[in-house]
Amino acid sequence: MKCLLRFLYIHITLDLKHSSFYSHFNTIPSMASFPSSLVTLVLLVLLFGSTNAQLSTNFYSKSCPKLLNTVKSTVHSAISKEARMGASLLRLFFHDCFVNGCDGSILLDDTSSFTGEKNAAPNRNSARGFEVIDSIKSAVEKVCPGVVSCADILAVTARDSVLGGPNWNVKLGRRDARTASQAAANNSIPPPTSNLNQLISRFNALGLSTKDLVALSGSHTIGQARCTNFRARIYNETNIDTSFSQTRQSNCPRTSGSGDNNLAPLDLQTPTAFDNNYFKNLIQKKGLLHSDQQLFNGGSTDSIVRTYSSAQSTFTSDFPKAMIKMGDIKPLTGSQGEIRKNCRRLN
């Protein structure tokens, strides 16, 4: 044990001598001058304290007190210019957290020597709102430069994107990834062709329950989807309302490659309001995506959909809880990762 402590002490001492911490001292005291219990404690704090930090709702209360208001005003301004943007920003947080945790990796641009996640199948020509995140980051940097991570900006932005919906206290303290994985993005984000078992399995693997799955899917009460993502459902599936499929077919040709990017609202009734009509649509077999309708198709999630369709208050209570759980997926904290100056590239 003494040998191990001595080894660790030497290496930490060398690190300290090259750090700003060391500039406050003329010498590093010898190990023998400290009680062994204190040395052990200091070593444990140095080794583990900086990497095992916990997320908290007041993480920036002193270091960036204007953070929340700055993010909210920028998000609301963007949504006022384009109502669809709220859903797009919310979706960015989903697609970030589902790929190696909530670490801001989805925001990194490709370069000649780096391949990010933006051109993965679930994101290519689909993920959007990056310019809004740039604007938010720029505004935050003006009030507290170098303090707030892009990963945390995504988390706060997701909350503020739910205009007219539930509110919650966002846990913060994430740091930004120095890496990204297009392969992980291709394999980790559930595609709209997923069946119920695949959805449950993927969410469970990330620590999210079946109820979390249904609650989070309720985010499809806002936003739109491209024809290429629901073409097979409206032309080939039978568990779909006939008039609904005919309406959607009018703007989504059967032939692949024709009208692929034509849009349709995920919630037929109130596409810009965060309510429970998404679940009412599922009961009427008017889910736009195959994966949507899987939540109400004679399976284990039918009862949850019925509950949310009849009690909006239950949905708006469960949704924030599920969002907070999703935000806890493998965050980088303490000395891990970095605080990017520009969300699109590494420092």
CSV table of C-alpha atoms in Angstrom, one decimal:
chain,number,residue,atom,x,y,z
A,1,MET,CA,0.0,0.0,0.0
A,2,LYS,CA,2.8,2.4,0.9
A,3,CYS,CA,4.5,1.7,-2.4
A,4,LEU,CA,1.3,2.4,-4.3
A,5,LEU,CA,0.7,5.6,-2.4
A,6,ARG,CA,4.3,6.7,-3.0
A,7,PHE,CA,4.0,5.9,-6.7
A,8,LEU,CA,0.8,7.9,-7.0
A,9,TYR,CA,2.2,10.8,-4.9
A,10,ILE,CA,5.2,11.2,-7.2
A,11,HIS,CA,3.1,11.3,-10.3
A,12,ILE,CA,0.6,13.7,-8.8
A,13,THR,CA,3.4,15.9,-7.6
A,14,LEU,CA,4.9,16.0,-11.1
A,15,ASP,CA,1.5,17.0,-12.5
A,16,LEU,CA,1.1,19.7,-9.8
A,17,LYS,CA,4.4,21.1,-10.7
A,18,HIS,CA,3.2,21.8,-14.2
A,19,SER,CA,-0.2,23.2,-13.1
A,20,SER,CA,-1.4,26.6,-12.1
A,21,PHE,CA,-2.1,25.0,-8.7
A,22,TYR,CA,1.6,24.7,-8.1
A,23,SER,CA,2.2,28.4,-8.7
A,24,HIS,CA,0.7,29.2,-5.3
A,25,PHE,CA,3.4,27.3,-3.5
A,26,ASN,CA,7.2,27.5,-3.4
A,27,THR,CA,7.7,23.8,-2.6
A,28,ILE,CA,5.7,20.5,-2.5
A,29,PRO,CA,6.0,19.2,1.1
A,30,SER,CA,7.4,15.7,1.5
A,31,MET,CA,5.0,12.9,1.9
A,32,ALA,CA,6.4,12.0,5.3
A,33,SER,CA,5.2,15.3,6.8
A,34,PHE,CA,1.5,14.3,6.4
A,35,PRO,CA,-0.4,11.6,8.4
A,36,SER,CA,-0.9,8.5,6.2
A,37,SER,CA,-4.7,8.8,6.5
A,38,LEU,CA,-4.6,12.4,5.2
A,39,VAL,CA,-2.3,11.4,2.3
A,40,THR,CA,-4.7,8.6,1.3
A,41,LEU,CA,-7.7,11.0,1.5
A,42,VAL,CA,-5.9,13.7,-0.6
A,43,LEU,CA,-4.9,11.1,-3.2
A,44,LEU,CA,-8.5,9.8,-3.5
A,45,VAL,CA,-9.9,13.3,-3.9
A,46,LEU,CA,-7.3,14.1,-6.6
A,47,LEU,CA,-7.7,10.8,-8.4
A,48,PHE,CA,-11.5,10.4,-8.3
A,49,GLY,CA,-13.1,13.6,-7.1
A,50,SER,CA,-12.7,15.4,-10.4
A,51,THR,CA,-14.1,12.6,-12.5
A,52,ASN,CA,-17.0,11.5,-10.4
A,53,ALA,CA,-18.7,14.9,-10.1
A,54,GLN,CA,-22.5,14.8,-10.0
A,55,LEU,CA,-24.9,16.8,-12.1
A,56,SER,CA,-26.9,19.4,-10.2
A,57,THR,CA,-29.7,21.9,-10.9
A,58,ASN,CA,-27.6,24.8,-9.5
A,59,PHE,CA,-24.3,23.9,-11.1
A,60,TYR,CA,-23.9,27.4,-12.8
A,61,SER,CA,-25.7,29.4,-10.1
A,62,LYS,CA,-22.5,31.3,-9.3
A,63,SER,CA,-20.3,30.8,-12.3
A,64,CYS,CA,-23.0,31.8,-14.9
A,65,PRO,CA,-26.1,33.1,-13.2
A,66,LYS,CA,-27.5,34.5,-16.4
A,67,LEU,CA,-27.4,31.2,-18.2
A,68,LEU,CA,-31.0,30.1,-18.0
A,69,ASN,CA,-32.5,33.4,-19.1
A,70,THR,CA,-30.0,33.8,-21.9
A,71,VAL,CA,-30.8,30.3,-23.3
A,72,LYS,CA,-34.6,30.8,-22.9
A,73,SER,CA,-34.7,34.1,-24.7
A,74,THR,CA,-32.7,32.8,-27.7
A,75,VAL,CA,-34.7,29.6,-28.0
A,76,HIS,CA,-38.1,31.5,-27.8
A,77,SER,CA,-36.9,34.0,-30.4
A,78,ALA,CA,-36.0,31.1,-32.8
A,79,ILE,CA,-39.3,29.4,-32.3
A,80,SER,CA,-41.2,32.6,-32.9
A,81,LYS,CA,-39.5,32.8,-36.3
A,82,GLU,CA,-40.3,29.1,-37.1
A,83,ALA,CA,-42.7,27.1,-35.0
A,84,ARG,CA,-41.1,23.8,-36.1
A,85,MET,CA,-37.8,24.7,-34.5
A,86,GLY,CA,-38.9,23.7,-31.0
A,87,ALA,CA,-39.3,20.1,-32.0
A,88,SER,CA,-36.1,20.1,-33.9
A,89,LEU,CA,-34.1,21.4,-30.9
A,90,LEU,CA,-35.8,18.9,-28.6
A,91,ARG,CA,-34.9,16.1,-31.1
A,92,LEU,CA,-31.2,17.2,-31.0
A,93,PHE,CA,-31.0,16.4,-27.3
A,94,PHE,CA,-32.5,12.9,-27.9
A,95,HIS,CA,-30.1,12.2,-30.7
A,96,ASP,CA,-27.2,13.4,-28.6
A,97,CYS,CA,-28.0,11.4,-25.5
A,98,PHE,CA,-28.8,8.1,-27.3
A,99,VAL,CA,-25.2,8.1,-28.8
A,100,ASN,CA,-22.6,7.5,-26.1
A,101,GLY,CA,-24.5,9.7,-23.6
A,102,CYS,CA,-25.4,13.4,-23.4
A,103,ASP,CA,-22.0,14.8,-24.4
A,104,GLY,CA,-22.7,17.3,-27.2
A,105,SER,CA,-21.1,14.9,-29.8
A,106,ILE,CA,-23.9,15.4,-32.3
A,107,LEU,CA,-22.9,19.1,-32.7
A,108,LEU,CA,-19.4,18.4,-34.1
A,109,ASP,CA,-18.9,19.1,-37.8
A,110,ASP,CA,-17.0,16.7,-40.0
A,111,THR,CA,-13.5,17.7,-41.1
A,112,SER,CA,-10.9,16.2,-43.4
A,113,SER,CA,-9.5,14.3,-40.4
A,114,PHE,CA,-12.7,13.8,-38.3
A,115,THR,CA,-16.0,12.1,-39.0
A,116,GLY,CA,-18.9,13.2,-36.7
A,117,GLU,CA,-22.5,12.1,-36.3
A,118,LYS,CA,-24.3,14.7,-38.5
A,119,ASN,CA,-24.2,12.5,-41.6
A,120,ALA,CA,-25.3,9.3,-39.8
A,121,ALA,CA,-28.5,7.9,-41.3
A,122,PRO,CA,-30.8,9.2,-38.5
A,123,ASN,CA,-29.3,12.7,-38.8
A,124,ARG,CA,-28.5,13.2,-42.4
A,125,ASN,CA,-30.9,15.7,-44.0
A,126,SER,CA,-32.9,15.4,-40.9
A,127,ALA,CA,-31.2,16.8,-37.7
A,128,ARG,CA,-31.5,20.5,-37.7
A,129,GLY,CA,-31.3,23.6,-35.5
A,130,PHE,CA,-27.5,23.7,-35.3
A,131,GLU,CA,-27.5,27.4,-36.2
A,132,VAL,CA,-29.8,28.1,-33.3
A,133,ILE,CA,-27.4,26.2,-30.9
A,134,ASP,CA,-24.6,28.4,-32.4
A,135,SER,CA,-26.5,31.5,-31.5
A,136,ILE,CA,-27.2,30.3,-28.0
A,137,LYS,CA,-23.6,29.4,-27.4
A,138,SER,CA,-22.5,32.8,-28.7
A,139,ALA,CA,-24.9,34.6,-26.4
A,140,VAL,CA,-23.9,32.4,-23.4
A,141,GLU,CA,-20.2,33.1,-24.1
A,142,LYS,CA,-20.8,36.8,-23.9
A,143,VAL,CA,-22.2,36.6,-20.4
A,144,CYS,CA,-19.8,33.9,-19.0
A,145,PRO,CA,-17.0,32.9,-21.5
A,146,GLY,CA,-15.5,29.4,-21.3
A,147,VAL,CA,-17.9,28.2,-18.5
A,148,VAL,CA,-20.9,26.4,-20.0
A,149,SER,CA,-20.6,23.2,-22.1
A,150,CYS,CA,-22.4,22.7,-25.3
A,151,ALA,CA,-23.8,19.5,-23.8
A,152,ASP,CA,-25.5,21.5,-21.1
A,153,ILE,CA,-26.7,24.1,-23.6
A,154,LEU,CA,-28.5,21.2,-25.4
A,155,ALA,CA,-30.1,20.1,-22.2
A,156,VAL,CA,-31.4,23.5,-21.2
A,157,THR,CA,-32.5,24.2,-24.8
A,158,ALA,CA,-34.5,21.0,-24.9
A,159,ARG,CA,-36.5,22.1,-21.8
A,160,ASP,CA,-37.1,25.6,-23.3
A,161,SER,CA,-38.2,24.2,-26.6
A,162,VAL,CA,-41.3,22.7,-25.1
A,163,LEU,CA,-43.4,25.9,-25.3
A,164,GLY,CA,-46.7,25.6,-23.5
A,165,GLY,CA,-45.7,22.2,-22.2
A,166,PRO,CA,-44.3,21.1,-18.8
A,167,ASN,CA,-41.4,22.7,-17.1
A,168,TRP,CA,-38.6,21.1,-15.0
A,169,ASN,CA,-35.3,21.9,-13.3
A,170,VAL,CA,-32.5,20.8,-15.6
A,171,LYS,CA,-29.6,19.0,-14.1
A,172,LEU,CA,-26.3,20.5,-15.3
A,173,GLY,CA,-22.6,19.9,-15.0
A,174,ARG,CA,-21.9,18.0,-18.3
A,175,ARG,CA,-18.8,18.5,-20.3
A,176,ASP,CA,-18.3,18.1,-24.0
A,177,ALA,CA,-17.0,15.0,-25.8
A,178,ARG,CA,-13.7,15.2,-27.7
A,179,THR,CA,-14.9,12.4,-29.9
A,180,ALA,CA,-18.0,11.4,-31.9
A,181,SER,CA,-19.1,8.2,-33.6
A,182,GLN,CA,-21.0,8.0,-36.8
A,183,ALA,CA,-21.2,4.2,-36.4
A,184,ALA,CA,-22.7,4.5,-33.0
A,185,ALA,CA,-25.2,7.1,-34.2
A,186,ASN,CA,-26.3,4.6,-37.0
A,187,ASN,CA,-26.8,1.8,-34.5
A,188,SER,CA,-28.0,3.6,-31.4
A,189,ILE,CA,-30.9,5.8,-32.5
A,190,PRO,CA,-34.1,3.8,-33.0
A,191,PRO,CA,-35.3,4.2,-36.6
A,192,PRO,CA,-38.9,4.8,-37.4
A,193,THR,CA,-39.2,1.3,-38.7
A,194,SER,CA,-38.6,-0.1,-35.1
A,195,ASN,CA,-41.1,-2.6,-33.6
A,196,LEU,CA,-42.2,-2.4,-30.0
A,197,ASN,CA,-39.7,-5.0,-28.7
A,198,GLN,CA,-36.8,-3.2,-30.4
A,199,LEU,CA,-37.9,0.1,-28.9
A,200,ILE,CA,-38.3,-1.3,-25.4
A,201,SER,CA,-34.9,-3.1,-25.6
A,202,ARG,CA,-33.1,0.0,-26.8
A,203,PHE,CA,-34.6,2.3,-24.1
A,204,ASN,CA,-34.0,-0.3,-21.4
A,205,ALA,CA,-30.4,-0.6,-22.4
A,206,LEU,CA,-30.0,3.1,-21.6
A,207,GLY,CA,-31.7,2.8,-18.2
A,208,LEU,CA,-35.1,4.1,-19.5
A,209,SER,CA,-38.2,2.2,-18.6
A,210,THR,CA,-41.1,1.2,-20.8
A,211,LYS,CA,-43.1,4.1,-19.3
A,212,ASP,CA,-40.2,6.4,-20.1
A,213,LEU,CA,-40.3,5.2,-23.7
A,214,VAL,CA,-44.0,6.1,-24.1
A,215,ALA,CA,-43.7,9.4,-22.3
A,216,LEU,CA,-40.7,10.5,-24.3
A,217,SER,CA,-42.4,9.4,-27.5
A,218,GLY,CA,-45.0,11.9,-26.6
A,219,SER,CA,-42.6,14.6,-27.8
A,220,HIS,CA,-44.0,13.7,-31.2
A,221,THR,CA,-46.9,15.8,-30.2
A,222,ILE,CA,-45.0,18.6,-31.9
A,223,GLY,CA,-42.9,18.6,-35.1
A,224,GLN,CA,-43.0,17.1,-38.5
A,225,ALA,CA,-41.6,14.0,-40.3
A,226,ARG,CA,-40.3,13.5,-43.9
A,227,CYS,CA,-42.2,11.4,-46.4
A,228,THR,CA,-39.3,9.0,-46.6
A,229,ASN,CA,-39.9,8.0,-43.0
A,230,PHE,CA,-43.6,7.2,-43.2
A,231,ARG,CA,-44.1,6.2,-46.9
A,232,ALA,CA,-44.1,2.5,-46.1
A,233,ARG,CA,-46.6,2.9,-43.3
A,234,ILE,CA,-49.2,4.9,-45.3
A,235,TYR,CA,-49.0,2.6,-48.3
A,236,ASN,CA,-48.4,-0.9,-46.9
A,237,GLU,CA,-49.7,-1.2,-43.3
A,238,THR,CA,-53.2,-2.2,-42.3
A,239,ASN,CA,-53.3,-0.9,-38.7
A,240,ILE,CA,-53.9,2.6,-40.0
A,241,ASP,CA,-57.0,4.8,-40.4
A,242,THR,CA,-58.0,4.8,-44.1
A,243,SER,CA,-58.9,8.5,-44.4
A,244,PHE,CA,-55.7,9.4,-42.5
A,245,SER,CA,-53.5,7.3,-44.9
A,246,GLN,CA,-55.2,8.8,-47.9
A,247,THR,CA,-54.6,12.3,-46.6
A,248,ARG,CA,-50.9,11.6,-46.1
A,249,GLN,CA,-50.6,10.0,-49.5
A,250,SER,CA,-51.6,13.2,-51.2
A,251,ASN,CA,-48.3,14.7,-50.2
A,252,CYS,CA,-46.1,11.7,-50.2
A,253,PRO,CA,-45.9,9.8,-53.5
A,254,ARG,CA,-45.5,6.0,-53.4
A,255,THR,CA,-42.4,6.1,-55.6
A,256,SER,CA,-39.2,6.3,-53.6
A,257,GLY,CA,-37.1,9.3,-54.5
A,258,SER,CA,-40.2,11.4,-55.3
A,259,GLY,CA,-41.2,13.9,-52.6
A,260,ASP,CA,-38.9,12.2,-50.0
A,261,ASN,CA,-38.5,15.5,-48.1
A,262,ASN,CA,-42.1,16.5,-48.1
A,263,LEU,CA,-43.3,17.1,-44.6
A,264,ALA,CA,-46.3,16.0,-42.5
A,265,PRO,CA,-47.1,16.8,-38.9
A,266,LEU,CA,-46.5,14.0,-36.4
A,267,ASP,CA,-49.6,15.1,-34.5
A,268,LEU,CA,-52.5,15.6,-37.0
A,269,GLN,CA,-54.6,17.6,-34.6
A,270,THR,CA,-52.4,20.2,-32.9
A,271,PRO,CA,-48.9,19.9,-34.5
A,272,THR,CA,-47.5,23.0,-32.7
A,273,ALA,CA,-49.0,22.4,-29.2
A,274,PHE,CA,-47.4,20.3,-26.6
A,275,ASP,CA,-50.5,18.3,-25.5
A,276,ASN,CA,-51.7,14.7,-25.4
A,277,ASN,CA,-53.3,14.5,-28.8
A,278,TYR,CA,-50.5,12.4,-30.0
A,279,PHE,CA,-51.8,9.6,-27.8
A,280,LYS,CA,-55.4,10.1,-28.9
A,281,ASN,CA,-54.2,9.8,-32.5
A,282,LEU,CA,-52.5,6.4,-31.7
A,283,ILE,CA,-55.8,5.0,-30.3
A,284,GLN,CA,-57.5,6.1,-33.6
A,285,LYS,CA,-54.7,4.4,-35.6
A,286,LYS,CA,-53.4,7.7,-36.8
A,287,GLY,CA,-49.8,7.4,-35.8
A,288,LEU,CA,-47.7,8.8,-38.6
A,289,LEU,CA,-44.6,6.6,-38.1
A,290,HIS,CA,-44.5,2.9,-37.8
A,291,SER,CA,-42.7,3.2,-34.5
A,292,ASP,CA,-45.4,5.5,-33.2
A,293,GLN,CA,-48.2,3.1,-33.9
A,294,GLN,CA,-46.3,0.3,-32.3
A,295,LEU,CA,-47.0,1.9,-29.0
A,296,PHE,CA,-50.7,1.1,-29.5
A,297,ASN,CA,-51.0,-2.1,-31.4
A,298,GLY,CA,-52.1,-4.8,-29.0
A,299,GLY,CA,-48.9,-4.8,-27.0
A,300,SER,CA,-47.7,-4.1,-23.5
A,301,THR,CA,-47.7,-0.3,-23.9
A,302,ASP,CA,-51.4,0.0,-24.9
A,303,SER,CA,-52.4,0.7,-21.3
A,304,ILE,CA,-49.9,3.6,-20.9
A,305,VAL,CA,-51.1,5.2,-24.1
A,306,ARG,CA,-54.7,4.9,-22.9
A,307,THR,CA,-53.7,6.6,-19.6
A,308,TYR,CA,-51.9,9.5,-21.3
A,309,SER,CA,-54.7,9.9,-23.9
A,310,SER,CA,-57.3,10.4,-21.1
A,311,ALA,CA,-55.2,12.2,-18.6
A,312,GLN,CA,-52.9,15.0,-20.0
A,313,SER,CA,-51.8,15.9,-16.5
A,314,THR,CA,-50.3,12.4,-16.1
A,315,PHE,CA,-48.4,12.7,-19.3
A,316,THR,CA,-47.1,16.2,-18.5
A,317,SER,CA,-46.0,14.9,-15.1
A,318,ASP,CA,-44.2,11.8,-16.5
A,319,PHE,CA,-42.5,13.5,-19.4
A,320,PRO,CA,-40.2,15.8,-17.4
A,321,LYS,CA,-39.2,12.8,-15.2
A,322,ALA,CA,-38.3,10.8,-18.3
A,323,MET,CA,-36.4,13.8,-19.8
A,324,ILE,CA,-34.3,14.1,-16.6
A,325,LYS,CA,-33.5,10.4,-16.6
A,326,MET,CA,-32.5,10.7,-20.3
A,327,GLY,CA,-30.2,13.6,-19.4
A,328,ASP,CA,-28.4,11.4,-16.9
A,329,ILE,CA,-27.2,9.0,-19.6
A,330,LYS,CA,-23.4,8.7,-19.3
A,331,PRO,CA,-22.6,12.4,-18.9
A,332,LEU,CA,-18.9,13.5,-18.9
A,333,THR,CA,-18.2,15.4,-15.7
A,334,GLY,CA,-15.4,16.8,-13.6
A,335,SER,CA,-12.1,16.7,-15.6
A,336,GLN,CA,-13.5,14.6,-18.4
A,337,GLY,CA,-14.0,16.0,-21.9
A,338,GLU,CA,-13.8,19.8,-22.3
A,339,ILE,CA,-15.8,23.0,-22.5
A,340,ARG,CA,-15.9,23.8,-26.2
A,341,LYS,CA,-15.6,27.4,-27.3
A,342,ASN,CA,-17.3,26.5,-30.5
A,343,CYS,CA,-19.9,23.7,-30.4
A,344,ARG,CA,-19.0,22.6,-33.9
A,345,ARG,CA,-15.3,21.8,-33.3
A,346,LEU,CA,-12.9,20.7,-30.6
A,347,ASN,CA,-10.9,23.3,-28.8
